[in-house]
Coordinates of C-alpha atoms in Angstrom, one line a residue:
X1 CA 94.8 176.2 159.0
X2 CA 97.0 178.9 160.5
X3 CA 95.2 181.9 162.0
X4 CA 96.8 185.3 162.6
X5 CA 98.1 185.9 166.1
X6 CA 96.2 188.7 168.0
X7 CA 98.0 190.8 170.6
X8 CA 96.2 190.9 173.9
X9 CA 95.1 194.2 175.3
X10 CA 96.8 195.0 178.5
X11 CA 94.4 196.2 181.3
X12 CA 95.6 199.1 183.4
X13 CA 94.6 200.3 186.8
X14 CA 94.5 203.9 188.1
X15 CA 94.1 204.6 191.8
X16 CA 93.4 207.9 193.5
X17 CA 93.9 207.8 197.3
X18 CA 94.8 211.4 197.9
X19 CA 92.1 213.9 197.1
X20 CA 93.4 217.5 196.5
X21 CA 90.2 219.4 196.5
X22 CA 88.5 221.7 194.1
X23 CA 90.0 222.8 190.8
X24 CA 87.6 224.4 188.3
X25 CA 89.8 224.4 185.3
X26 CA 89.8 222.4 182.0
X27 CA 92.9 220.4 182.7
X28 CA 93.3 219.2 186.3
X29 CA 95.0 216.3 188.1
X30 CA 93.1 213.0 188.6
X31 CA 93.3 213.7 192.4
X32 CA 91.5 217.0 192.0
X33 CA 87.7 217.6 191.5
X34 CA 86.2 219.8 188.8
X35 CA 83.2 220.4 191.0
X36 CA 82.3 219.8 194.6
X37 CA 79.2 220.3 196.8
X38 CA 79.2 220.2 200.5
X39 CA 82.7 218.6 200.7
X40 CA 85.7 219.4 202.9
X41 CA 89.4 218.8 202.8
X42 CA 89.9 219.2 206.5
X43 CA 90.9 215.5 206.8
X44 CA 93.3 215.5 203.8
X45 CA 94.2 213.2 202.0
X46 CA 90.6 211.9 202.4
X47 CA 87.6 213.8 201.0
X48 CA 84.6 214.1 203.3
X49 CA 81.3 215.9 203.6
X50 CA 81.4 219.1 205.7
X51 CA 80.2 219.3 209.2
X52 CA 76.5 219.9 209.8
X53 CA 75.7 223.5 210.7
X54 CA 73.4 224.7 213.5
X55 CA 70.9 227.5 213.4
X56 CA 71.1 229.6 216.6
X57 CA 68.5 232.3 216.0
X58 CA 66.4 234.0 213.4
X59 CA 67.1 237.7 213.0
X60 CA 65.1 240.3 211.1
X61 CA 67.7 242.7 209.5
X62 CA 71.2 242.0 210.8
X63 CA 73.6 244.9 210.0
X64 CA 76.9 243.9 211.5
X65 CA 78.6 241.5 213.9
X66 CA 81.8 241.2 216.0
X67 CA 83.0 238.7 218.5
X68 CA 84.9 239.7 221.6
X69 CA 84.5 237.9 224.9
X70 CA 80.9 237.4 223.7
X71 CA 79.1 237.9 220.4
X72 CA 78.0 241.4 219.5
X73 CA 75.6 242.0 216.6
X74 CA 73.1 244.6 215.3
X75 CA 69.5 243.7 214.4
X76 CA 66.6 246.0 213.7
X77 CA 68.6 249.1 214.7
X78 CA 69.4 247.5 218.1
X79 CA 72.8 246.3 219.5
X80 CA 72.9 242.9 221.1
X81 CA 75.8 241.8 223.3
X82 CA 75.9 238.2 224.6
X83 CA 72.4 237.9 223.1
X84 CA 71.0 240.7 225.3
X85 CA 69.7 244.0 224.0
X86 CA 71.8 247.0 224.9
X87 CA 69.9 250.0 226.0
X88 CA 71.6 253.2 224.8
X89 CA 70.7 255.9 227.3
X90 CA 71.7 259.6 227.5
X91 CA 70.4 262.4 229.6
X92 CA 67.5 263.1 227.3
X93 CA 66.4 259.4 227.1
X94 CA 67.0 256.4 225.0
X95 CA 68.2 256.4 221.4
X96 CA 68.5 253.7 218.7
X97 CA 70.8 253.1 215.8
X98 CA 70.1 254.2 212.2
X99 CA 69.2 251.9 209.3
X100 CA 71.9 250.4 207.1
X101 CA 75.1 248.4 207.2
X102 CA 77.4 249.0 210.2
X103 CA 81.1 248.6 211.0
X104 CA 81.8 247.4 214.5
X105 CA 85.3 247.9 215.9
X106 CA 86.6 246.6 219.2
X107 CA 89.0 248.8 221.1
X108 CA 89.7 247.5 224.6
X109 CA 86.4 247.1 226.3
X110 CA 84.7 249.4 223.9
X111 CA 82.5 248.5 220.9
X112 CA 82.6 251.3 218.4
X113 CA 79.7 251.5 215.8
X114 CA 80.0 253.4 212.6
X115 CA 78.6 255.4 210.8
X116 CA 76.5 256.1 213.9
X117 CA 79.6 257.0 215.9
X118 CA 78.2 255.2 219.0
X119 CA 80.2 253.4 221.7
X120 CA 79.3 250.7 224.2
X121 CA 81.5 249.6 227.1
X122 CA 81.1 245.9 227.5
X123 CA 82.4 246.0 231.1
X124 CA 80.7 249.0 232.6
X125 CA 77.6 249.1 230.4
X126 CA 78.2 252.8 229.6
X127 CA 77.0 253.8 226.1
X128 CA 76.7 257.0 224.1
X129 CA 77.9 259.0 221.2
X130 CA 81.6 259.5 220.3
X131 CA 80.9 263.1 219.3
X132 CA 79.6 265.8 221.5
X133 CA 78.2 269.3 220.9
X134 CA 77.3 272.2 223.1
X135 CA 74.9 274.9 221.9
X136 CA 74.4 277.9 224.3
X137 CA 70.9 278.5 223.1
X138 CA 69.8 274.9 223.5
X139 CA 71.9 273.8 226.5
X140 CA 71.6 277.1 228.5
X141 CA 69.1 279.7 227.2
X142 CA 68.8 282.1 224.3
X143 CA 69.9 285.0 226.5
X144 CA 72.7 283.1 228.2
X145 CA 75.8 285.2 228.8
X146 CA 79.1 283.9 227.4
X147 CA 82.1 285.4 229.1
X148 CA 85.8 285.6 228.0
X149 CA 88.4 286.2 230.6
X150 CA 92.2 285.9 231.2
X151 CA 93.1 282.8 233.2
X152 CA 95.9 280.4 234.0
X153 CA 96.2 276.8 232.7
X154 CA 93.9 275.5 235.4
X155 CA 91.2 277.9 234.4
X156 CA 91.5 280.2 237.4
X157 CA 90.7 283.7 236.1
X158 CA 92.9 286.7 236.9
X159 CA 92.6 290.5 236.2
X160 CA 94.7 292.4 233.7
X161 CA 94.4 296.1 234.8
X162 CA 97.3 297.4 232.6
X163 CA 96.5 297.5 228.9
X164 CA 98.4 299.7 226.6
X165 CA 101.7 300.5 224.9
X166 CA 103.3 302.3 227.8
X167 CA 105.1 300.4 230.5
X168 CA 103.2 300.6 233.8
X169 CA 104.9 302.4 236.7
X170 CA 105.5 300.9 240.2
X171 CA 104.1 297.5 239.4
X172 CA 103.7 294.8 242.1
X173 CA 105.0 291.3 241.9
X174 CA 102.7 289.1 239.8
X175 CA 100.9 292.1 238.2
X176 CA 99.9 291.6 234.5
X177 CA 100.4 294.0 231.6
X178 CA 99.0 293.5 228.1
X179 CA 101.6 295.2 225.9
X180 CA 100.1 296.6 222.7
X181 CA 103.2 298.4 221.5
X182 CA 104.0 295.8 218.9
X183 CA 102.0 294.5 216.0
X184 CA 101.1 291.5 218.0
X185 CA 100.0 292.0 221.6
X186 CA 102.0 290.4 224.4
X187 CA 100.9 289.5 227.9
X188 CA 103.6 290.1 230.4
X189 CA 104.0 289.7 234.2
X190 CA 106.1 291.7 236.6
X191 CA 108.9 289.7 238.3
X192 CA 110.4 291.3 241.4
X193 CA 113.2 288.8 241.4
X194 CA 114.5 290.0 238.0
X195 CA 112.9 293.4 238.3
X196 CA 111.5 293.2 234.8
X197 CA 108.4 292.5 232.8
X198 CA 108.5 288.8 231.7
X199 CA 106.4 287.6 228.7
X200 CA 103.9 284.9 229.6
X201 CA 104.9 282.0 227.4
X202 CA 101.4 280.5 227.0
X203 CA 98.3 282.6 227.4
X204 CA 94.9 281.0 228.2
X205 CA 91.3 282.2 227.9
X206 CA 88.5 281.0 230.0
X207 CA 85.2 280.8 228.2
X208 CA 82.3 280.6 230.5
X209 CA 78.6 279.7 230.0
X210 CA 76.1 277.6 231.8
X211 CA 76.8 273.9 231.1
X212 CA 79.5 274.6 228.5
X213 CA 82.0 272.1 229.9
X214 CA 79.7 269.2 230.9
X215 CA 80.0 267.2 227.6
X216 CA 83.7 267.5 227.3
X217 CA 86.8 266.4 229.1
X218 CA 90.3 267.8 229.6
X219 CA 92.5 267.8 226.5
X220 CA 89.5 267.3 224.1
X221 CA 90.1 268.8 220.7
X222 CA 87.1 270.9 219.8
X223 CA 85.7 273.2 217.2
X224 CA 84.4 276.6 218.5
X225 CA 82.0 278.7 216.5
X226 CA 80.0 281.9 217.3
X227 CA 82.5 284.0 219.1
X228 CA 81.5 287.6 218.2
X229 CA 82.6 289.7 221.1
X230 CA 85.4 292.2 220.5
X231 CA 88.8 290.5 220.1
X232 CA 87.4 286.9 220.2
X233 CA 86.7 286.1 216.5
X234 CA 90.1 284.3 216.2
X235 CA 88.7 281.7 218.7
X236 CA 86.4 280.4 215.9
X237 CA 88.7 277.6 215.2
X238 CA 89.8 274.2 216.5
X239 CA 91.3 274.3 220.0
X240 CA 92.3 272.0 222.8
X241 CA 90.5 272.2 226.2
X242 CA 93.3 272.5 228.7
X243 CA 90.9 272.7 231.7
X244 CA 87.2 272.4 232.2
X245 CA 84.4 272.6 234.7
X246 CA 80.7 272.3 234.3
X247 CA 80.4 276.0 233.3
X248 CA 83.7 276.8 231.7
X249 CA 86.4 275.6 229.4
X250 CA 90.0 276.9 229.0
X251 CA 91.8 277.3 225.7
X252 CA 95.0 278.9 224.4
X253 CA 94.4 282.4 223.2
X254 CA 95.0 286.1 223.9
X255 CA 92.2 288.6 224.7
X256 CA 92.3 292.4 224.3
X257 CA 90.2 292.7 227.4
X258 CA 87.7 290.6 229.4
X259 CA 84.4 290.7 227.4
X260 CA 81.1 288.9 227.1
X261 CA 78.3 288.3 224.6
X262 CA 74.8 286.9 224.4
X263 CA 75.1 285.6 220.8
X264 CA 75.0 281.9 220.4
X265 CA 78.2 279.9 220.8
X266 CA 78.8 276.3 219.9
X267 CA 81.5 273.9 220.9
X268 CA 81.7 270.6 219.2
X269 CA 84.0 267.5 219.4
X270 CA 83.7 265.8 216.0
X271 CA 85.3 263.0 214.0
X272 CA 85.4 262.5 210.2
X273 CA 82.8 260.5 208.4
X274 CA 85.0 257.5 207.7
X275 CA 84.8 255.1 204.8
X276 CA 86.5 252.3 206.8
X277 CA 87.8 252.1 210.3
X278 CA 90.2 249.8 212.2
X279 CA 92.0 249.7 215.6
X280 CA 95.8 249.6 215.8
X281 CA 98.2 250.5 218.5
X282 CA 95.5 251.7 220.9
X283 CA 94.3 254.3 218.3
X284 CA 91.3 254.3 216.1
X285 CA 92.3 254.7 212.5
X286 CA 90.0 255.7 209.6
X287 CA 90.1 256.8 206.0
X288 CA 88.0 259.0 203.8
X289 CA 87.9 259.7 200.1
X290 CA 85.5 262.2 198.5
X291 CA 83.6 265.3 199.4
X292 CA 83.0 266.2 203.0
X293 CA 80.3 268.5 204.6
X294 CA 82.3 271.6 204.0
X295 CA 82.5 270.9 200.3
X296 CA 86.2 270.1 200.4
X297 CA 87.4 267.0 198.6
X298 CA 89.7 264.8 200.7
X299 CA 91.8 261.7 200.3
X300 CA 93.1 261.2 203.9
X301 CA 94.0 258.8 206.6
X302 CA 93.3 259.7 210.2
X303 CA 94.3 258.4 213.7
X304 CA 92.7 259.3 217.0
X305 CA 94.4 260.5 220.1
X306 CA 96.2 257.6 221.9
X307 CA 93.7 255.6 223.8
X308 CA 90.8 258.0 223.0
X309 CA 88.6 257.1 220.0
X310 CA 86.6 260.3 220.5
X311 CA 89.4 262.8 219.7
X312 CA 90.7 263.4 216.1
X313 CA 91.5 267.1 216.5
X314 CA 93.8 267.1 219.5
X315 CA 97.2 268.6 218.4
X316 CA 99.3 269.5 221.4
X317 CA 102.7 268.6 220.0
X318 CA 103.0 265.4 222.2
X319 CA 103.2 261.7 221.4
X320 CA 99.6 261.1 222.2
X321 CA 98.3 263.6 219.6
X322 CA 95.8 262.8 216.9
X323 CA 97.1 262.4 213.3
X324 CA 95.9 263.2 209.8
X325 CA 97.7 262.8 206.4
X326 CA 96.7 263.4 202.8
X327 CA 97.4 260.8 200.1
X328 CA 98.4 261.2 196.4
X329 CA 96.9 257.9 195.2
X330 CA 93.8 257.9 193.1
X331 CA 90.5 256.2 193.7
X332 CA 88.3 255.4 196.6
X333 CA 89.3 253.3 199.6
X334 CA 88.0 249.7 199.6
X335 CA 89.0 248.4 203.0
X336 CA 91.1 248.7 206.2
X337 CA 92.6 246.3 208.6
X338 CA 95.2 246.1 211.4
X339 CA 97.9 243.7 210.4
X340 CA 101.3 243.0 211.8
X341 CA 100.9 245.8 214.3
X342 CA 100.3 248.4 211.7
X343 CA 97.1 249.9 210.1
X344 CA 96.8 249.0 206.4
X345 CA 94.4 250.8 204.0
X346 CA 93.4 249.4 200.6
X347 CA 92.3 250.7 197.3
X348 CA 91.7 248.5 194.3
X349 CA 95.2 249.1 192.9
X350 CA 97.1 250.4 195.9
X351 CA 98.1 249.4 199.5
X352 CA 98.8 252.0 202.1
X353 CA 100.7 250.8 205.2
X354 CA 101.3 253.2 208.1
X355 CA 104.6 252.6 210.0
X356 CA 105.7 254.3 213.2
X357 CA 104.4 254.5 216.8
X358 CA 103.9 258.2 217.4
X359 CA 102.7 261.0 215.1
X360 CA 106.2 262.4 214.8
X361 CA 107.5 259.3 213.1
X362 CA 104.3 258.0 211.3
X363 CA 105.2 257.2 207.7
X364 CA 102.8 255.9 205.0
X365 CA 104.3 253.4 202.6
X366 CA 102.4 253.3 199.3
X367 CA 102.6 250.1 197.2
X368 CA 101.1 249.8 193.8
X369 CA 99.7 246.3 193.9
X370 CA 96.4 244.4 193.9
X371 CA 94.3 245.8 196.7
X372 CA 90.8 244.9 197.9
X373 CA 88.0 244.7 195.4
X374 CA 85.3 247.3 195.8
X375 CA 82.5 245.8 197.8
X376 CA 84.7 243.0 199.2
X377 CA 86.0 244.9 202.3
X378 CA 84.6 242.0 204.5
X379 CA 86.9 239.6 202.8
X380 CA 89.9 240.9 204.8
X381 CA 90.7 238.0 207.1
X382 CA 93.9 237.0 209.0
X383 CA 94.5 233.2 209.1
X384 CA 97.7 232.0 210.8
X385 CA 99.5 235.3 210.6
X386 CA 98.7 235.8 206.9
X387 CA 96.2 238.3 205.6
X388 CA 93.8 237.1 202.9
X389 CA 91.4 239.2 200.8
X390 CA 89.5 239.3 197.5
X391 CA 91.0 241.5 194.8
X392 CA 89.4 242.4 191.5
X393 CA 90.9 239.4 189.7
X394 CA 91.7 236.8 192.4
X395 CA 92.0 235.9 196.1
X396 CA 95.3 237.1 197.6
X397 CA 97.5 236.2 200.4
X398 CA 99.5 239.1 201.9
X399 CA 102.3 238.9 204.4
X400 CA 103.3 242.5 204.4
X401 CA 105.3 242.5 201.1
X402 CA 103.5 241.9 197.8
X403 CA 100.2 240.0 197.5
X404 CA 100.3 236.5 196.0
X405 CA 97.4 234.7 194.3
X406 CA 96.0 231.5 195.9
X407 CA 92.9 231.1 193.8
X408 CA 94.1 229.6 190.5
X409 CA 91.9 226.5 191.3
X410 CA 88.7 228.6 191.3
X411 CA 89.0 228.9 187.5
X412 CA 88.1 231.8 185.3
X413 CA 84.7 232.6 187.0
X414 CA 84.7 236.2 188.2
X415 CA 83.5 236.8 191.7
X416 CA 82.6 239.9 193.8
X417 CA 81.2 241.0 197.1
X418 CA 83.3 238.5 199.0
X419 CA 82.9 237.9 202.8
X420 CA 85.4 235.9 204.8
X421 CA 85.8 234.3 208.2
X422 CA 88.3 231.9 209.8
X423 CA 88.4 229.0 212.3
X424 CA 90.9 226.2 212.7
X425 CA 93.2 227.5 210.0
X426 CA 90.4 227.3 207.4
X427 CA 89.4 230.4 205.4
X428 CA 85.6 230.5 204.7
X429 CA 84.9 232.7 201.7
X430 CA 81.4 233.5 200.4
X431 CA 81.3 235.2 197.0
X432 CA 78.8 236.2 194.4
X433 CA 79.3 235.0 190.8
X434 CA 78.6 237.0 187.6
X435 CA 75.3 235.2 187.3
X436 CA 74.2 236.6 190.7
X437 CA 74.4 233.3 192.5
X438 CA 76.5 232.9 195.7
X439 CA 79.0 230.2 196.6
X440 CA 80.7 229.3 199.9
X441 CA 84.3 228.1 199.4
X442 CA 86.8 226.9 202.0
X443 CA 90.6 227.2 201.8
X444 CA 92.6 225.0 204.1
X445 CA 95.8 227.0 204.8
X446 CA 97.7 224.0 206.1
X447 CA 97.2 221.9 202.9
X448 CA 96.6 224.8 200.5
X449 CA 93.5 223.0 199.2
X450 CA 90.2 224.5 198.1
X451 CA 86.8 223.0 198.7
X452 CA 83.3 224.1 197.6
X453 CA 80.4 223.8 200.1
X454 CA 77.1 225.2 198.9
X455 CA 75.2 228.4 197.8
X456 CA 75.4 230.1 201.2
X457 CA 75.3 233.9 201.1
X458 CA 77.1 235.1 204.2
X459 CA 76.4 238.6 205.3
X460 CA 79.2 238.6 207.9
X461 CA 81.4 236.2 209.9
X462 CA 82.6 236.3 213.5
X463 CA 84.8 233.8 215.3
X464 CA 83.6 233.0 218.8
X465 CA 85.9 230.8 220.8
X466 CA 86.5 227.7 218.6
X467 CA 83.6 228.2 216.3
X468 CA 82.7 230.4 213.4
X469 CA 79.3 232.1 213.3
X470 CA 77.7 233.9 210.4
X471 CA 74.4 235.5 209.3
X472 CA 73.2 234.0 206.0
X473 CA 71.0 235.4 203.3
X474 CA 67.9 234.4 205.2
X475 CA 69.0 236.4 208.3
X476 CA 69.7 233.3 210.3
X477 CA 72.6 233.2 212.7
X478 CA 74.4 229.9 212.1
X479 CA 77.4 227.9 213.4
X480 CA 79.7 226.2 210.8
X481 CA 80.5 223.3 213.3
X482 CA 77.1 222.7 214.6
X483 CA 78.5 222.6 218.1
X484 CA 78.7 225.7 220.2
X485 CA 78.9 226.2 224.0
X486 CA 75.6 226.8 225.7
X487 CA 75.0 230.5 225.9
X488 CA 72.9 231.6 228.8
X489 CA 70.5 234.4 228.3
X490 CA 67.7 236.0 230.4
X491 CA 65.3 233.4 228.9
X492 CA 67.6 230.4 229.6
X493 CA 69.7 228.6 227.0
X494 CA 69.6 229.2 223.3
X495 CA 68.3 226.1 221.6
X496 CA 70.3 225.3 218.5
X497 CA 68.7 223.5 215.6
X498 CA 71.0 221.0 213.9
X499 CA 71.0 220.8 210.1
X500 CA 69.4 217.8 208.5
X501 CA 71.2 215.5 206.0
X502 CA 72.3 217.4 202.9
X503 CA 73.2 216.5 199.3
X504 CA 76.9 216.1 198.3
X505 CA 78.7 215.8 195.0
X506 CA 82.2 215.0 193.7
X507 CA 82.7 215.5 190.0
X508 CA 86.0 214.5 188.4
X509 CA 87.8 216.4 185.7
X510 CA 88.3 214.9 182.2
X511 CA 90.0 211.5 182.3
X512 CA 91.9 210.3 179.3
X513 CA 93.6 213.4 177.9
X514 CA 97.0 211.9 178.6
X515 CA 96.5 209.2 175.9
X516 CA 95.4 209.8 172.3
X517 CA 93.9 206.3 172.0
X518 CA 90.4 205.2 172.8
X519 CA 89.9 203.4 176.1
X520 CA 87.1 201.7 178.0
X521 CA 86.4 201.5 181.7
X522 CA 85.4 198.1 182.9
X523 CA 85.3 198.5 186.6
X524 CA 85.3 201.0 189.5
X525 CA 86.4 200.2 193.0
X526 CA 85.4 202.8 195.6
X527 CA 86.5 202.6 199.2
X528 CA 84.5 204.9 201.4
X529 CA 82.9 205.3 204.8
X530 CA 79.2 205.6 204.2
X531 CA 77.2 205.5 207.5
X532 CA 73.8 203.9 207.8
X533 CA 71.2 206.2 206.5
X534 CA 73.5 207.7 203.8
X535 CA 73.4 206.9 200.2
X536 CA 75.5 207.5 197.1
X537 CA 75.2 207.1 193.3
X538 CA 77.9 206.8 190.7
X539 CA 77.4 208.4 187.2
X540 CA 79.6 208.4 184.1
X541 CA 79.8 210.8 181.2
X542 CA 81.5 209.8 177.9
X543 CA 83.0 212.2 175.4
X544 CA 81.2 215.4 176.5
X545 CA 77.8 213.7 176.2
X546 CA 75.0 215.7 177.7
X547 CA 73.7 212.7 179.5
X548 CA 75.1 211.2 182.7
X549 CA 74.7 207.4 182.8
X550 CA 73.9 206.0 186.2
X551 CA 76.1 203.0 187.1
X552 CA 75.3 202.1 190.7
X553 CA 73.6 203.2 193.8
X554 CA 75.2 202.6 197.2
X555 CA 73.6 202.3 200.6
X556 CA 75.4 203.2 203.7
X557 CA 76.8 200.4 205.9
X558 CA 79.9 201.8 207.5
X559 CA 83.5 201.3 206.2
X560 CA 83.6 199.1 203.1
X561 CA 84.8 198.7 199.5
X562 CA 82.4 198.9 196.7
X563 CA 83.3 197.1 193.4
X564 CA 81.2 198.5 190.6
X565 CA 81.1 196.8 187.2
X566 CA 80.2 199.1 184.4
X567 CA 79.2 198.4 180.8
X568 CA 82.3 198.8 178.6
X569 CA 82.1 201.9 176.5
X570 CA 84.9 202.9 174.2
X571 CA 85.6 206.6 174.4
X572 CA 88.3 209.2 174.0
X573 CA 87.7 210.8 177.4
X574 CA 85.2 210.6 180.3
X575 CA 84.2 212.0 183.6
X576 CA 82.6 210.4 186.7
X577 CA 80.3 211.9 189.3
X578 CA 79.7 210.6 192.8
X579 CA 76.7 212.1 194.5
X580 CA 74.4 211.3 197.3
X581 CA 72.9 212.4 200.6
X582 CA 74.1 212.2 204.2
X583 CA 77.6 211.7 205.5
X584 CA 80.4 210.3 203.4
X585 CA 84.2 209.9 203.6
X586 CA 86.0 208.9 200.4
X587 CA 89.2 207.0 201.0
X588 CA 90.1 205.9 197.5
X589 CA 88.7 205.4 193.9
X590 CA 90.3 202.8 191.6
X591 CA 89.5 202.5 187.9
X592 CA 90.3 199.5 185.7
X593 CA 90.5 200.3 182.0
X594 CA 91.9 199.1 178.8
X595 CA 93.3 201.1 175.9
X596 CA 92.7 200.4 172.2
X597 CA 93.7 202.2 169.0
X598 CA 92.9 205.7 168.0
X599 CA 90.1 204.3 165.8
X600 CA 86.8 203.7 167.4

């Protein structure tokens, strides 16, 4: 009897020995993972569990953090530097910070805290307010006399005996005459050398009152209010203090005569209420969009005087002047950063970059491009000379030209409120999904691979030496590496608490879409390093079934290969999931399968 000849089914083998991280899209490569938990690509091409983290301290209400030579952070309205509380002290006693989120900016040895407008010098220990105000009623007395007199640039007063439209007769050398013959008065001085009255190029006024100059310094830009004496109302404006003493200040101006008053006068050195601030070129830069205290609506970028973050109204016509410019772009500012030696300001759909090194040549370049998403200003992070940030639609890499997306692997899930940090060339990005849940991702800038860690909500990041610290949603200060240098405080060493073993997960994408025929998996071979105390399980899912079928459980015993036989199951496509607890390093995954026809 002759039987029909059957064609043997050829077995195939597929091996993955290079793992290319997280890709949360429908069609992905076999080397990529549709979902990950607590995994890292730092040792690419292998896939390993992340490092254990360490808890350094438990805070109550952290409001900001910055790393300089040591860590600075704010908790319960107090500033801590190198884990020691900073005592803010002024003449009238101690003061504390206000409630709410803070922006901390480093400028040389200074820590600048906004919106409180407070500074702390990390070297000298000096602390105080960036703004200053003098009130003659409060700082002197209600009947304090305020005097206005002619003076030179050093503030030394002199007498003007000749006031009128007629030229004085027989003047002496150096004698002054206030010429009122023209519409605008002119102060002149008699010169014996030239035998003529010479106009004084710049005229100064000395304003005197008890304590008026104590809070200010030479060349401060101030706002003066309350000048009511005859011929002084024009001084109710912004001015530069050319000279000062405890009881006087000198400004540019012209008097009709030396006068005095007992009405209250105020002198204040103020700065704008910034939306965002950054330091660049030894200047403090800030931006503001919206209505200010005067009721005026502004859309402006500001820069402080060179080397002086307290002065934003010093306009002397020199290279060290303050700077301000209005913008024509619409919408609120969403972030600011110093990048490539220039200050860069962001709106959701616009990037403003300021070029130049002195106010005379400052130019603002406006680029209509994806900017920072509102609420994601903390996502601005420079990694290996490239600026990364979260835009409305994606995560962008910006090198000074146009932003480029790097987040196609994150899929179509919308994220917001991103916070970023960097260490070792790896970008850490904590973002909130539309369901309200948080996810911590990592992006390795060397291999351009994403990984997903866990549901950490990071309030802020700061890189200290070779470690990255952050406050989480439970107000705990943590280290991503779990290993930080011993930090000595008044109470001894901070005792870090190392994280216990955690769960991990590696879920593949759909396998089998490349062939229309049915196929069946007969064997898995997994080569991994699974230390003692760790464990892992393998699950399979066939044709979008709701159930994952457990195939094998592995117990850690170091470096070894695991050959896992599975029950043959014909399917169109499938997924596998490797999960467990403890440390794990996956070197390769090999699948042995056979293909059949397109009929089940």
